[in-house]
Amino acid sequence: MDVFSELMGGFATALTLQNLLFALLGCLLGTLIGVLPGIGPVAGVALLIPLTLNLEPTSAIIMLAAIFYGTQYGGTITSVLLNTPGEASSAITTIDGYAMTKKGRGGVALTIAGIGSFIGGTIATVGLVIAAKPLGSLGLKIGPPEFFGLMVLGISLLVALAGKSMIRALISGVIGLLIAMVGIDPVAGAPRFTFGSDRLLDGISFVAVIVGLFGLSEILASRGVPSTQPASPGMRGLLPSRTDLRRSAPAIGRGTGIGFMLGLIPGMTGSVSSLLSYGAERKFSKHRKELGSGAIEGVAGPETANNAHANAALIPLFTLGIPASPTIAVLMGAFLAQGLTPGPSLFTEDPDIAWAIIASLFIGNVILVILNVPLVGVWTKILRVPETILMALILMFMVVGSYTINYSVFDIFVMVLFGVVGLAMRRFDIPLAPLVLTLVLGPLMERSLRESLELSQGSAAIFVTRPLTLVFIILGLVVAASPLLRLRKPAALTGDPEA
Amino acid sequence: MPEISAGVDRVSLAAQGALGVIGIAVVVESTRLNLWTTFGPGPGFFPFVLGAGLVLLAATWAAQTVRSMRAERGTSAATTATPDEDRQEQQLAAEAAPDGAAGKSHALAIIISLVILAAILNFVGFQLSMLAFLIFHLRILGRNRWRVTVPLALVGSVGAFHLFSDLLLVPLPYSALPALAQIGL
């Protein structure tokens, strides 16, 4: 069957009433998570995994994927109306978005951001459709040594790009791998680091760890900042003029290209894409002198870039089984919880599910652009709720989310413990992203390492005698030496909670 | 502010020491597992490498901290702050302190409330324990009025219980006390 027929089959599944409802619900929840303070996309997606465990795999992943890209739209609303980014990749939008709000043009900024996000997200999804088969076929040819090399490369990229210090990023990665070691050993079946407790035989709950690290620690770190009162733009204020559309078009084009390319690279977060897109506008836009004082290009470019990035980041996950960012790593955890293995085998073992999810990405982008612009008023009303109320309710959801993954209060204690660990990591500038990635990849990485060494009867030469493995490992080492090559994350993004 | 900076670095050194101890504990525990089998690496091999790596990384980070402490001490000895600068720094510290103290007690209150909630959840049941948890957060920490606190706490406890258990089919715990469980709590 050709790609087009398979995609059409995917649309047939994704367009059933049930899956449409889950996509809609996911889009709404994702936007809400993007809007709410104290809960970013990583914790938000993790928190909702338990709710999807009773669903069939296709519906569950459709909903979680919709939550994931819905957060990108939601983050824009607070950036534009409140000068406070709802999530990291919308931070740069505050500059011109809020300046537009002060001029009474906040509604136009939101509409252009919605249109740009739709175009960027849709084009990146087309890229996923085109890349799925060839990259997936390549992925099927790789064995345990190559897979191990690929994961070394992916983790090296994330570690090199996260935070200010390579040492601290590596510490974060090692902690994630150590947490993943708890429980039954995946090859020999021996219990490890369980300290005689039956509760630890299945390992430490991934959801509780993520919710604690990203959600609770964010709330613990906040100092009860009083909520601001955003004004809701009326429907007439939402409509962009012909000049706005004409000026936005090149910025949307550049944002799509930048977001798509960077989304393919593990370790690059949406924040990097939106920042580089803003940089491109400062260099190439005809109206670059207006940037910083409410130029529409300063909203269109970065918002397009972060959505193109979010959808393009699914390509390495679907084709090679490598998550490119912490949120994608959580999504990968959801795949695994549903008994699905993201990667090349997904297209051979569960092609219907794979193509239905891809089709749902197109549908989700349409839902978001249709819903979000008219719903701006609703989101701004939510933002008027005092933060003390929002925080109490968010804590309630964190407790429920952590408890329901295994129906055990032990996981609430785990969530609290990792909230404290996350707070300490923020305090010492240890990035959280490498921990999430290695936590998800740890068991797969160990399995591929041990299977490789079993294949070679214990000889490490297997990693240098297979060309593709050698290439991946050399690239990983080059990336690990990146401080010498000055391949560092832009200073403006060091506060990026995604990294 | 050299004193504050030195304090911060001492805390960093304590954290690095803790990481080193964890690394050593992992190495020791790994050796109790099988490090190598006739088929290749055993269950203890990967954790052993990671534990050793953590010790090495913690030591490198500690060395970086000590180096920066020495460099800072050298700089502060070479430069003498003017009285104006001293006053400015003291003012900044005074402004920052209450916020930091409030932040710490706020964080501590959240942690303790969550621990108590987790400890009593199965015993008292979700509805009553969450009701108390939300009243604490909304009324005592959040200083909201009773007319806001009570309806929201009821929705977040009793309402959430029925939403998850009845609609989403995600069961939440009833009380282990028969008297409470019999009346649906």
XYZ file of C-alpha atoms in Angstrom:
684
model
C 0.000 0.000 0.000
C 1.302 3.480 -0.836
C 1.692 6.257 1.690
C -1.370 8.149 0.441
C -3.682 5.135 0.844
C -2.303 4.443 4.309
C -2.787 8.070 5.303
C -6.373 7.968 4.019
C -6.926 4.822 6.115
C -5.543 6.779 9.057
C -8.013 9.604 8.395
C -10.866 7.099 8.341
C -9.881 5.949 11.844
C -9.091 9.409 13.204
C -12.359 10.861 11.900
C -14.588 8.467 13.867
C -16.769 10.350 16.354
C -14.959 8.850 19.336
C -11.471 9.777 18.124
C -12.629 13.242 17.033
C -13.970 13.821 20.544
C -10.701 12.716 22.103
C -8.760 14.997 19.737
C -11.068 17.878 20.680
C -10.742 17.122 24.385
C -6.962 16.872 24.028
C -6.790 20.210 22.201
C -8.867 21.906 24.917
C -6.888 20.337 27.774
C -3.598 21.145 26.022
C -4.552 24.786 25.573
C -5.650 24.924 29.213
C -2.297 23.474 30.334
C -0.502 26.015 28.139
C -2.539 28.827 29.676
C -2.253 27.768 33.326
C 0.745 28.870 35.346
C 2.763 26.236 37.228
C 2.085 23.353 34.890
C 4.063 23.000 31.691
C 3.593 20.593 28.776
C 5.868 17.891 30.251
C 4.005 17.579 33.564
C 0.668 18.226 31.845
C 0.999 15.321 29.417
C 2.385 13.025 32.168
C -0.460 13.955 34.506
C -3.097 12.925 31.989
C -1.533 9.568 31.063
C -3.455 7.690 33.826
C -6.757 8.969 32.425
C -5.948 7.398 29.055
C -4.960 3.966 30.359
C -8.545 2.726 30.110
C -8.860 3.937 26.525
C -7.924 1.963 23.437
C -4.366 2.799 22.281
C -5.329 4.869 19.212
C -7.712 7.149 21.121
C -5.267 7.467 24.034
C -2.339 8.565 21.875
C -4.547 10.848 19.736
C -5.666 12.622 22.918
C -2.177 12.883 24.411
C -0.679 14.120 21.120
C -3.450 16.749 20.921
C -2.622 17.830 24.481
C 1.037 18.102 23.470
C 0.556 20.453 20.532
C -2.388 22.209 22.196
C 0.034 23.477 24.864
C 1.913 25.365 22.140
C -1.231 27.353 21.294
C -2.119 27.922 24.950
C 1.287 29.297 25.838
C 0.844 32.058 23.278
C -2.273 33.480 24.945
C -0.538 34.387 28.201
C 2.538 35.645 26.321
C 0.468 38.058 24.269
C -2.137 39.178 26.815
C -0.171 39.023 30.074
C 3.480 39.385 29.074
C 3.952 36.012 30.859
C 4.783 32.965 28.739
C 2.510 30.016 29.564
C 5.305 27.733 28.403
C 8.927 28.265 27.472
C 8.703 28.209 23.681
C 6.372 31.232 23.686
C 8.701 33.375 25.806
C 10.056 35.369 22.887
C 6.504 36.167 21.706
C 6.023 38.375 24.767
C 8.222 41.109 23.258
C 6.064 42.035 20.280
C 2.890 40.215 21.327
C 2.491 42.206 24.538
C 3.506 45.415 22.787
C 0.642 44.746 20.356
C -1.730 44.188 23.315
C -0.747 47.560 24.765
C -1.658 49.104 21.403
C -5.061 47.351 21.483
C -3.991 44.772 18.869
C -3.650 41.691 21.130
C -6.496 39.913 19.310
C -4.764 40.329 15.946
C -1.531 38.944 17.448
C -3.405 35.860 18.703
C -5.111 35.269 15.360
C -1.858 35.557 13.417
C -0.170 33.253 15.960
C -3.016 30.750 15.428
C -2.722 30.921 11.626
C 1.080 30.635 11.747
C 0.909 27.715 14.183
C -1.587 25.958 11.919
C 0.588 26.399 8.811
C 3.809 25.435 10.597
C 2.222 22.417 12.287
C 0.550 21.204 9.088
C 3.689 21.488 6.950
C 5.731 19.651 9.601
C 3.108 16.886 9.635
C 3.393 16.608 5.825
C 7.141 16.185 6.439
C 6.349 13.363 8.874
C 4.180 11.636 6.252
C 6.943 11.890 3.637
C 9.741 10.798 6.000
C 7.852 8.029 7.781
C 8.372 5.217 5.270
C 11.994 5.747 4.136
C 13.306 6.546 7.610
C 11.226 3.746 9.100
C 12.716 1.246 6.610
C 16.194 2.438 7.550
C 15.305 2.034 11.210
C 14.268 -1.582 10.656
C 17.751 -2.429 9.374
C 19.485 -1.421 12.568
C 20.377 -3.937 15.264
C 21.063 -3.537 19.012
C 24.574 -2.001 18.545
C 23.277 0.638 16.109
C 20.311 1.356 18.359
C 22.650 1.806 21.305
C 24.834 4.180 19.237
C 21.761 6.142 18.155
C 20.648 6.565 21.754
C 24.133 7.656 22.800
C 23.946 10.304 20.067
C 20.461 11.448 21.073
C 21.337 11.712 24.755
C 24.636 13.474 23.952
C 22.757 16.087 21.929
C 20.282 16.730 24.699
C 22.957 16.854 27.377
C 25.122 19.203 25.316
C 22.273 21.606 24.674
C 20.626 21.550 28.104
C 21.435 24.068 30.810
C 24.619 26.017 31.372
C 26.980 23.254 32.424
C 27.764 20.005 30.653
C 28.781 18.345 33.958
C 25.430 19.154 35.561
C 23.525 18.026 32.458
C 25.431 14.725 32.586
C 24.596 14.358 36.289
C 20.929 14.840 35.402
C 21.190 12.167 32.693
C 22.908 9.698 35.052
C 20.256 10.260 37.758
C 17.541 9.475 35.175
C 19.318 6.269 34.171
C 19.739 5.250 37.819
C 16.034 5.770 38.528
C 15.297 3.615 35.474
C 17.486 0.837 36.957
C 15.115 0.343 39.909
C 12.959 -2.775 39.535
C 13.319 -6.023 37.622
C 16.351 -6.179 35.334
C 15.026 -6.279 31.713
C 17.401 -9.033 30.540
C 18.114 -11.413 33.444
C 14.949 -10.715 35.458
C 16.836 -10.047 38.713
C 15.470 -7.410 41.141
C 17.709 -4.337 41.470
C 17.699 -1.537 44.052
C 14.309 -2.644 45.382
C 15.545 -2.856 49.003
C 13.243 -5.825 49.543
C 10.121 -3.826 48.723
C 7.513 -5.421 46.442
C 6.323 -1.949 45.450
C 9.617 -1.269 43.710
C 9.663 -4.487 41.658
C 7.839 -2.729 38.801
C 10.193 0.228 39.067
C 9.481 3.788 40.103
C 6.369 5.281 38.497
C 7.424 7.346 35.511
C 4.354 9.589 35.790
C 4.937 10.345 39.490
C 8.585 11.227 38.805
C 7.736 13.568 35.913
C 4.817 15.247 37.720
C 7.032 15.814 40.767
C 10.042 17.061 38.831
C 8.277 19.359 36.398
C 4.936 20.181 38.028
C 5.314 20.159 41.811
C 8.812 21.654 41.805
C 7.501 24.542 39.654
C 4.776 25.228 42.237
C 7.252 24.910 45.126
C 9.585 27.356 43.397
C 6.830 29.928 42.791
C 6.372 32.586 45.427
C 2.674 33.211 45.058
C 2.920 35.837 42.316
C -0.398 37.694 42.266
C -2.474 37.063 39.163
C -2.929 39.821 36.640
C -6.205 40.767 35.034
C -5.998 40.334 31.270
C -8.473 42.077 29.039
C -10.293 39.851 26.564
C -10.150 41.129 22.986
C -13.567 41.220 21.325
C -14.269 39.323 18.095
C -13.782 42.446 15.954
C -10.385 42.989 17.538
C -9.320 39.510 16.445
C -9.454 40.103 12.701
C -6.114 40.908 11.061
C -5.964 43.455 8.245
C -4.709 42.642 4.757
C -1.429 44.376 5.660
C -1.049 42.177 8.744
C -1.492 39.052 6.627
C 0.890 40.291 3.917
C 3.565 41.180 6.471
C 3.158 37.881 8.339
C 3.481 35.586 5.308
C 7.310 35.705 4.933
C 7.772 35.379 8.707
C 5.514 32.321 8.740
C 7.553 30.808 5.876
C 10.853 31.382 7.672
C 9.428 30.151 10.990
C 8.198 26.937 9.351
C 11.623 26.189 7.862
C 13.513 26.900 11.087
C 11.070 25.032 13.344
C 10.919 22.007 11.046
C 14.687 21.627 10.705
C 15.430 22.126 14.399
C 12.557 19.853 15.450
C 14.376 16.939 13.827
C 17.428 17.369 16.072
C 17.228 15.663 19.471
C 17.970 18.115 22.244
C 16.619 21.181 20.463
C 13.573 22.481 22.289
C 10.818 24.629 20.789
C 12.334 27.586 22.627
C 15.481 27.421 20.492
C 13.371 27.386 17.331
C 11.278 30.382 18.363
C 14.358 32.334 19.445
C 16.197 31.628 16.187
C 13.084 32.518 14.237
C 12.937 35.868 16.033
C 16.622 36.320 15.186
C 15.841 35.594 11.524
C 13.151 38.290 11.564
C 15.607 40.795 13.008
C 17.912 40.027 10.118
C 15.629 39.497 7.142
C 12.315 41.244 7.803
C 11.543 44.390 5.837
C 10.105 45.877 9.029
C 12.910 44.791 11.354
C 13.199 48.278 12.841
C 9.687 47.908 14.277
C 10.566 44.654 16.092
C 10.294 45.111 19.831
C 7.560 47.696 19.553
C 4.661 45.514 18.405
C 5.653 44.203 14.940
C 3.436 41.376 13.714
C 6.509 39.532 12.373
C 7.762 39.157 15.947
C 4.677 37.078 16.726
C 4.158 35.255 13.418
C 7.730 33.910 13.072
C 8.348 32.470 16.562
C 4.817 31.075 16.973
C 5.016 29.319 13.606
C 8.476 28.000 14.463
C 7.510 26.476 17.806
C 4.526 24.628 16.330
C 6.478 23.406 13.307
C 9.121 22.266 15.787
C 6.580 20.405 17.962
C 5.219 18.430 15.011
C 8.618 17.826 13.372
C 9.939 16.489 16.694
C 7.535 13.568 16.239
C 9.514 12.400 13.160
C 12.488 10.922 15.103
C 10.013 9.319 17.514
C 7.871 7.687 14.844
C 10.713 6.613 12.559
C 13.604 5.769 14.891
C 12.017 5.532 18.343
C 14.146 8.407 19.645
C 12.399 11.194 21.576
C 13.753 14.605 20.607
C 12.534 16.549 23.640
C 11.295 15.934 27.204
C 7.621 16.227 26.228
C 8.121 13.756 23.393
C 9.871 11.452 25.894
C 6.725 11.571 28.057
C 4.642 10.835 24.968
C 6.940 7.875 24.290
C 6.253 6.708 27.852
C 2.532 6.822 27.022
C 3.125 4.709 23.889
C 4.993 2.146 25.991
C 2.257 2.177 28.665
C -0.229 1.317 25.898
C 1.923 -1.615 24.752
C 3.085 0.216 21.623
C 6.758 0.601 20.705
C 7.339 3.865 18.869
C 9.896 3.533 16.106
C 10.215 1.717 12.793
C 8.397 -1.391 14.032
C 5.291 0.714 14.698
C 4.648 0.955 10.946
C 4.966 -2.814 10.481
C 3.323 -4.050 13.685
C 0.601 -1.420 14.193
C 0.316 0.509 10.894
C -3.361 1.395 11.474
C -2.564 3.055 14.797
C 0.519 4.829 13.421
C -1.327 6.354 10.453
C -4.396 7.222 12.531
C -2.194 9.198 14.923
C -0.473 10.990 12.023
C -3.868 11.817 10.471
C -5.052 13.110 13.833
C -2.188 15.626 13.841
C -3.720 17.292 10.765
C -7.155 17.197 12.378
C -5.864 18.552 15.677
C -4.251 21.533 13.981
C -7.546 22.335 12.264
C -9.448 21.995 15.566
C -7.012 24.307 17.321
C -7.128 27.059 14.726
C -10.939 26.904 14.567
C -11.480 26.735 18.325
C -8.783 28.840 19.826
C -9.397 32.177 18.238
C -13.100 32.356 19.241
C -12.279 30.838 22.651
C -9.741 33.501 23.582
C -12.364 35.094 25.831
C -12.803 31.853 27.792
C -9.062 31.411 28.306
C -8.646 34.982 29.501
C -11.466 34.409 32.013
C -9.545 31.400 33.395
C -6.498 33.617 33.752
C -8.510 35.972 35.959
C -8.971 33.205 38.547
C -6.647 33.981 41.492
C -3.458 31.970 41.467
C -4.103 30.584 44.981
C -7.221 28.846 43.637
C -5.514 27.593 40.475
C -2.574 26.207 42.479
C -4.835 24.324 44.925
C -6.746 22.714 42.053
C -3.553 21.888 40.150
C -2.185 20.180 43.292
C -5.395 18.156 43.510
C -4.915 16.961 39.906
C -1.280 16.114 40.608
C -2.321 13.926 43.540
C -5.015 12.189 41.473
C -2.674 11.738 38.467
C 0.098 10.226 40.584
C -2.255 7.992 42.577
C -4.201 6.566 39.649
C -1.207 5.303 37.653
C -0.906 2.299 40.033
C -3.745 3.086 42.481
C -1.137 3.455 45.205
C -0.429 6.248 47.709
C 3.220 5.225 47.426
C 3.287 7.077 44.097
C 2.075 10.275 45.807
C 5.089 10.040 48.120
C 7.276 9.469 45.046
C 5.754 12.584 43.435
C 6.462 14.660 46.563
C 10.017 13.311 46.812
C 10.744 14.201 43.198
C 9.124 17.602 43.675
C 11.787 18.276 46.292
C 14.480 16.757 44.042
C 13.279 18.977 41.174
C 13.389 22.040 43.409
C 16.959 21.183 44.402
C 17.900 20.633 40.758
C 16.492 24.048 39.824
C 18.340 25.545 42.790
C 21.670 24.083 41.607
C 21.020 24.806 37.926
C 20.889 21.102 37.037
C 18.730 20.811 33.904
C 15.690 18.534 34.158
C 15.422 17.530 30.490
C 18.266 14.956 30.345
C 16.754 13.153 33.350
C 13.407 12.673 31.596
C 15.013 11.434 28.416
C 17.284 8.936 30.136
C 14.474 7.821 32.434
C 12.463 6.758 29.381
C 15.386 5.523 27.311
C 17.301 3.882 30.198
C 15.778 0.381 29.975
C 15.958 0.391 26.145
C 19.531 1.623 26.227
C 20.616 -1.003 28.750
C 18.861 -3.752 26.831
C 20.556 -2.773 23.550
C 23.956 -2.477 25.261
C 23.675 -5.889 26.885
C 22.236 -7.568 23.784
C 25.091 -6.096 21.744
C 27.681 -7.403 24.183
C 25.988 -10.793 24.258
C 26.142 -10.878 20.436
C 29.876 -10.209 20.566
C 30.381 -12.542 23.539
C 31.434 -9.669 25.732
C 33.691 -7.867 23.263
C 33.221 -4.074 23.114
C 34.755 -4.189 19.611
C 31.209 -4.638 18.268
C 30.691 -0.889 18.708
C 33.620 0.008 16.463
C 33.435 -2.689 13.820
C 29.907 -1.873 12.635
C 30.063 1.291 10.468
C 26.713 2.843 11.407
C 27.295 2.244 15.136
C 30.742 3.792 14.845
C 29.331 6.860 13.060
C 26.663 7.366 15.758
C 29.157 6.944 18.597
C 31.727 9.286 17.000
C 29.002 11.887 16.424
C 27.929 11.443 20.050
C 31.501 11.983 21.236
C 31.885 15.079 19.039
C 28.673 16.453 20.540
C 29.879 15.562 24.037
C 32.985 17.630 23.318
C 30.761 20.498 22.163
C 31.919 22.974 24.840
C 35.264 22.974 23.030
C 33.432 23.660 19.749
C 31.327 26.369 21.443
C 28.123 24.522 20.468
C 26.215 26.011 23.382
C 22.620 26.879 24.010
C 21.840 30.593 23.546
C 22.187 32.431 26.862
C 18.652 33.819 26.521
C 17.249 30.304 26.904
C 19.066 29.177 30.014
C 15.875 29.553 32.026
C 14.024 27.253 29.673
C 12.142 24.779 31.887
C 11.885 22.449 28.936
C 15.652 21.988 28.919
C 28.109 39.685 48.467
C 30.996 37.332 49.293
C 29.402 35.894 52.496
C 26.201 34.896 50.722
C 28.171 33.547 47.776
C 30.385 31.476 50.072
C 27.258 30.135 51.808
C 25.751 29.187 48.467
C 28.940 27.403 47.460
C 29.011 25.490 50.734
C 25.475 24.276 50.013
C 26.646 23.277 46.534
C 29.534 21.334 48.050
C 27.101 19.539 50.362
C 24.931 18.608 47.340
C 27.975 17.380 45.436
C 28.983 15.316 48.475
C 25.484 13.809 48.618
C 25.675 12.883 44.930
C 29.072 11.281 45.525
C 27.681 9.231 48.410
C 24.737 8.088 46.252
C 27.202 7.101 43.521
C 29.312 5.073 45.970
C 26.177 3.382 47.363
C 25.136 2.419 43.815
C 28.602 1.011 43.072
C 28.558 -1.060 46.294
C 25.020 -2.351 45.649
C 25.907 -3.176 42.005
C 28.795 -5.374 43.045
C 26.330 -7.473 45.070
C 24.427 -8.085 41.844
C 26.121 -10.088 39.124
C 28.524 -7.795 37.211
C 29.451 -10.239 34.447
C 28.010 -13.575 33.281
C 29.161 -16.138 30.744
C 26.823 -14.448 28.212
C 28.209 -10.960 28.835
C 27.297 -8.154 31.241
C 25.112 -9.060 34.218
C 22.372 -7.063 36.035
C 24.948 -5.107 38.054
C 27.120 -3.993 35.134
C 25.185 -0.948 33.894
C 24.413 0.433 37.400
C 28.077 -0.089 38.340
C 29.226 2.041 35.401
C 26.582 4.687 36.207
C 27.447 4.786 39.923
C 31.141 5.212 39.139
C 30.250 7.882 36.582
C 28.158 9.757 39.147
C 31.049 9.774 41.633
C 33.378 11.113 38.929
C 30.907 13.807 37.827
C 30.205 14.916 41.409
C 33.963 15.162 42.039
C 34.459 17.227 38.857
C 31.618 19.561 39.790
C 33.040 19.940 43.321
C 36.459 20.770 41.854
C 34.833 23.445 39.666
C 33.054 24.923 42.703
C 36.224 25.001 44.817
C 38.112 26.657 41.944
C 35.434 29.354 41.546
C 35.346 29.916 45.360
C 39.099 30.497 45.349
C 38.892 32.819 42.358
C 36.057 34.768 44.031
C 37.977 35.065 47.295
C 40.938 36.467 45.372
C 38.724 39.019 43.614
C 36.931 40.137 46.797
C 40.272 40.611 48.592
C 41.562 42.746 45.732
C 38.551 45.070 45.540
C 37.203 47.177 48.397
C 33.552 48.079 48.269
C 32.624 51.715 48.794
C 30.223 52.552 51.671
C 27.528 53.337 49.099
C 27.908 49.926 47.489
C 27.795 48.259 50.925
C 24.572 50.049 51.774
C 23.058 49.129 48.428
C 23.949 45.451 48.931
C 22.501 45.425 52.458
C 19.311 47.009 51.148
C 19.041 44.426 48.380
C 19.609 41.585 50.869
C 16.949 43.013 53.196
C 14.499 43.230 50.304
C 15.246 39.695 49.173
C 15.176 37.995 52.594
C 11.472 38.159 53.505
C 10.477 36.968 50.044
C 12.939 34.080 50.290
C 11.720 33.169 53.790
C 8.079 33.373 52.682
C 8.893 31.251 49.645
C 10.557 28.604 51.804
C 7.695 28.396 54.308
C 5.179 28.332 51.427
C 7.069 25.403 49.825
C 7.347 23.616 53.173
C 3.624 24.010 53.824
C 2.838 22.455 50.435
C 5.211 19.525 51.021
C 3.900 18.793 54.526
C 0.267 19.029 53.411
C 0.935 16.580 50.562
C 2.704 14.116 52.862
C -0.188 14.236 55.359
C -2.697 13.816 52.528
C -0.838 10.758 51.192
C -0.581 9.302 54.710
C -4.310 9.551 55.463
C -5.741 9.037 51.956
C -6.503 5.310 52.257
C -7.583 5.604 55.882
C -9.975 8.567 55.628
C -10.819 8.176 51.945
C -10.291 10.571 49.041
C -13.274 12.825 49.645
C -12.616 13.821 53.267
C -8.828 13.985 52.986
C -8.960 16.073 49.797
C -11.642 18.312 51.342
C -9.328 19.067 54.274
C -6.348 19.498 51.917
C -8.197 21.992 49.716
C -9.587 23.946 52.685
C -6.040 24.257 54.006
C -4.736 25.501 50.665
C -7.626 27.761 49.761
C -8.411 29.243 53.168
C -5.177 29.121 55.194
C -2.469 29.376 52.538
C -4.528 31.191 49.883
C -6.503 33.432 52.307
C -9.653 33.109 50.213
C -13.024 33.820 51.800
C -15.135 30.955 53.204
C -17.781 31.527 50.537
C -15.117 30.823 47.892
C -13.267 28.127 49.834
C -16.171 25.832 50.766
C -17.788 25.400 47.314
C -14.417 24.982 45.613
C -13.206 22.466 48.211
C -16.437 20.471 47.795
C -16.157 20.476 43.996
C -12.462 19.505 44.181
C -13.079 16.645 46.621
C -16.615 15.180 46.375
C -17.096 16.452 42.802
C -13.705 15.188 41.615
C -14.323 11.812 43.299
C -17.542 11.250 41.340
C -16.080 12.692 38.115
C -13.170 10.256 38.201
C -14.935 7.232 39.690
C -18.306 7.402 37.928
C -17.661 9.226 34.655
C -14.018 8.509 33.825
C -14.053 5.042 35.475
C -10.855 5.831 37.366
C -11.623 4.692 40.945
C -10.426 6.787 43.876
C -10.220 5.316 47.400
C -13.103 5.100 49.846
C -12.293 5.301 53.557
C -10.917 2.192 55.244
C -13.215 3.003 58.200
C -16.467 1.035 57.699
C -18.555 3.831 59.249
C -17.335 6.338 56.654
C -17.328 3.892 53.733
C -20.974 2.979 54.450
C -22.082 6.566 53.906
C -20.162 6.753 50.631
C -17.072 8.557 51.878
